[in-house]
């Protein structure tokens, strides 16, 4: 039975756990609140819910140790925007939520997850990010700074672990992912501005299902184009 470990169980992680559990996977999902774990278990009764914070290196080490052997590691953590506006109007702490907290959490999952999969000699690690990983957008400079850095980390690790049988991939969702959290921002938005969590989950499964010879280390999910762009 293959095993999924996903960081970020509130929205995308919960849907991914549900989809893979229905296919016979053992699923474990990490969240920072007990309420999120309870919601996960309500929807996916067989899921293993784990309290933890990806920005805490010790928590990440503990989580991988508790889960044991994994086949697919997905990092879907995000942060609540602390500032949205031009860089020249940003306060001194505008980077903190992104580069000070989110990016270290991403780094911890990549480094510990990569080490665990490399020791096994197989497996897939998928990091989810947004369209700002490919371009800086107006009003989203701090987020783009973290997204660009995330892309660089994944590109480096993909090259480092390929020969060890580990598939590391960046999934760039060039749209807003539909959830309770984003519903208010999508009320009057056209359909091409958003992507469903189920659609993102399918893209993650696609990355995991590729054969070693066809590994894609970067995939852009672009609903406006109605296609995936490797």
XYZ file of C-alpha atoms in Angstrom:
230
model
C 0.000 0.000 0.000
C 1.593 3.316 -1.089
C 1.800 6.132 1.458
C 1.143 9.858 1.065
C 2.452 12.456 3.495
C 1.064 15.926 2.839
C 1.900 19.105 4.717
C -1.084 21.460 4.839
C -4.254 19.489 5.612
C -6.792 22.290 5.693
C -7.768 22.580 2.026
C -5.728 21.090 -0.818
C -4.073 18.546 1.463
C -7.451 17.335 2.709
C -8.778 16.877 -0.845
C -5.596 15.123 -1.965
C -5.805 12.796 1.045
C -9.448 12.033 0.212
C -8.681 11.318 -3.454
C -5.731 9.016 -2.756
C -7.421 7.243 0.175
C -10.244 6.351 -2.217
C -7.615 4.720 -4.440
C -6.314 2.563 -1.586
C -3.461 4.728 -0.349
C -2.399 5.101 3.256
C -2.595 8.853 3.866
C -1.102 11.106 6.523
C -1.660 14.862 6.641
C -0.064 17.570 8.761
C -1.809 20.634 10.186
C -1.111 23.244 12.831
C -4.555 23.066 14.489
C -6.608 20.285 16.026
C -9.726 21.625 14.289
C -8.137 21.016 10.891
C -7.240 17.474 11.958
C -10.827 16.849 13.087
C -12.171 18.134 9.764
C -9.760 15.864 7.924
C -10.849 12.807 9.899
C -14.518 13.624 9.322
C -13.968 13.552 5.561
C -11.248 10.873 5.422
C -11.820 8.546 8.404
C -8.751 6.410 7.698
C -6.385 9.379 7.409
C -3.621 9.848 9.953
C -3.773 13.433 11.182
C -0.579 14.894 12.625
C -0.200 18.156 14.503
C 2.939 19.992 13.495
C 4.483 23.137 12.074
C 6.676 22.910 8.978
C 8.598 26.013 10.065
C 9.851 24.072 13.120
C 12.768 21.805 12.053
C 12.238 19.455 14.999
C 8.561 19.047 14.144
C 9.400 18.073 10.577
C 11.975 15.519 11.724
C 9.443 14.058 14.179
C 6.690 13.855 11.557
C 8.782 11.921 9.050
C 9.973 9.634 11.836
C 6.403 8.930 12.974
C 5.017 8.272 9.486
C 7.850 5.979 8.406
C 8.267 4.908 4.800
C 6.557 7.225 2.289
C 6.062 7.131 -1.471
C 4.760 10.638 -2.097
C 5.531 13.792 -0.112
C 3.499 16.883 -0.964
C 4.103 20.311 0.525
C 0.955 22.427 0.230
C 1.551 24.857 3.082
C 0.782 28.520 2.531
C 0.396 31.687 4.554
C -2.180 34.423 5.024
C -1.062 37.521 3.107
C 0.246 40.126 5.513
C 0.693 42.866 2.923
C -0.574 43.530 -0.572
C 0.668 46.580 -2.395
C 3.628 48.191 -4.137
C 7.084 47.374 -2.826
C 7.790 51.069 -2.211
C 4.784 51.229 0.125
C 5.619 48.067 2.051
C 6.400 48.203 5.775
C 9.779 46.877 6.974
C 8.239 43.576 8.115
C 6.395 42.824 4.836
C 8.733 39.916 4.071
C 8.360 38.219 7.461
C 5.323 36.041 6.740
C 6.783 34.875 3.439
C 10.560 34.744 3.714
C 10.692 34.576 7.501
C 8.096 31.828 8.085
C 6.751 30.261 4.876
C 10.085 29.806 3.094
C 11.812 28.118 6.075
C 8.853 25.735 6.285
C 9.238 24.873 2.607
C 12.977 24.433 3.079
C 12.465 22.067 6.034
C 10.075 19.812 4.132
C 12.355 19.717 1.087
C 15.529 18.959 3.000
C 14.100 16.358 5.398
C 11.744 14.834 2.822
C 14.507 14.692 0.245
C 16.820 12.978 2.699
C 14.187 10.385 3.645
C 13.353 9.558 0.020
C 17.026 9.486 -0.982
C 17.736 6.946 1.752
C 14.952 4.813 0.304
C 16.140 5.335 -3.275
C 12.675 6.121 -4.671
C 9.617 8.302 -4.267
C 8.185 11.638 -5.340
C 8.313 15.038 -3.641
C 5.950 17.704 -4.981
C 6.112 21.331 -3.874
C 3.027 23.409 -4.673
C 3.375 27.139 -5.339
C 1.687 29.935 -7.296
C 2.199 31.784 -10.557
C 4.462 34.296 -8.811
C 7.193 31.651 -9.023
C 7.495 32.559 -12.718
C 6.879 36.301 -12.607
C 6.579 39.077 -10.074
C 3.053 40.484 -10.072
C 2.023 43.998 -8.978
C 1.195 44.109 -5.301
C 2.683 40.667 -4.631
C 6.401 41.373 -4.355
C 6.972 39.724 -0.928
C 5.084 36.601 -2.039
C 7.029 36.511 -5.310
C 10.292 36.701 -3.366
C 9.402 33.509 -1.506
C 7.987 31.846 -4.640
C 11.121 32.575 -6.692
C 13.265 31.169 -3.879
C 11.027 28.097 -3.699
C 11.482 27.489 -7.409
C 15.270 27.739 -7.044
C 15.315 25.246 -4.160
C 13.176 22.726 -6.070
C 15.249 23.054 -9.253
C 18.424 22.428 -7.279
C 17.022 19.458 -5.410
C 15.528 17.917 -8.547
C 19.001 17.869 -10.110
C 20.601 16.600 -6.900
C 18.253 13.666 -6.312
C 17.431 12.489 -9.831
C 20.307 10.008 -9.932
C 19.213 8.663 -6.545
C 15.815 7.663 -7.911
C 13.844 10.506 -6.328
C 11.481 12.636 -8.403
C 11.319 16.222 -7.128
C 8.804 18.495 -8.876
C 7.387 21.987 -8.600
C 3.677 22.380 -9.343
C 2.964 26.003 -10.247
C -0.762 26.708 -9.924
C -1.154 29.846 -12.029
C -4.588 30.585 -10.593
C -6.292 30.981 -7.252
C -7.171 27.618 -5.709
C -10.868 27.444 -4.853
C -11.531 26.988 -1.134
C -13.403 28.576 1.767
C -10.352 30.754 2.319
C -10.407 32.199 -1.209
C -14.181 32.248 -1.825
C -14.576 35.967 -1.082
C -11.831 36.888 -3.562
C -13.380 34.753 -6.319
C -17.001 35.911 -6.029
C -16.956 38.015 -9.197
C -13.902 36.476 -10.869
C -14.130 34.670 -14.241
C -13.699 30.882 -14.171
C -10.225 31.033 -15.703
C -8.957 32.877 -12.630
C -9.357 29.808 -10.429
C -8.564 26.101 -10.207
C -10.422 23.526 -8.131
C -8.622 21.551 -5.463
C -9.576 18.375 -7.312
C -7.863 19.657 -10.451
C -4.685 20.405 -8.491
C -4.847 16.954 -6.891
C -5.004 15.375 -10.356
C -1.902 17.310 -11.386
C -0.068 16.005 -8.313
C -1.085 12.436 -9.131
C 0.094 12.973 -12.710
C 3.532 13.989 -11.465
C 3.754 10.960 -9.198
C 2.597 8.544 -11.905
C 5.287 9.456 -14.409
C 7.949 6.904 -15.212
C 11.556 7.834 -14.289
C 12.428 8.460 -17.936
C 9.628 11.006 -18.289
C 10.092 12.890 -15.027
C 8.880 16.482 -15.176
C 10.498 18.740 -12.602
C 8.175 21.693 -13.197
C 4.514 21.701 -14.187
C 2.329 24.778 -14.594
C -1.404 24.358 -14.101
C -3.044 27.188 -16.054
C -6.874 27.036 -16.178
C -6.973 30.067 -18.500
C -5.213 27.969 -21.124
C -7.177 24.834 -20.196
C -3.967 22.812 -20.168
C -0.900 21.804 -18.202
C 2.389 23.303 -19.331
C 5.554 21.316 -18.475
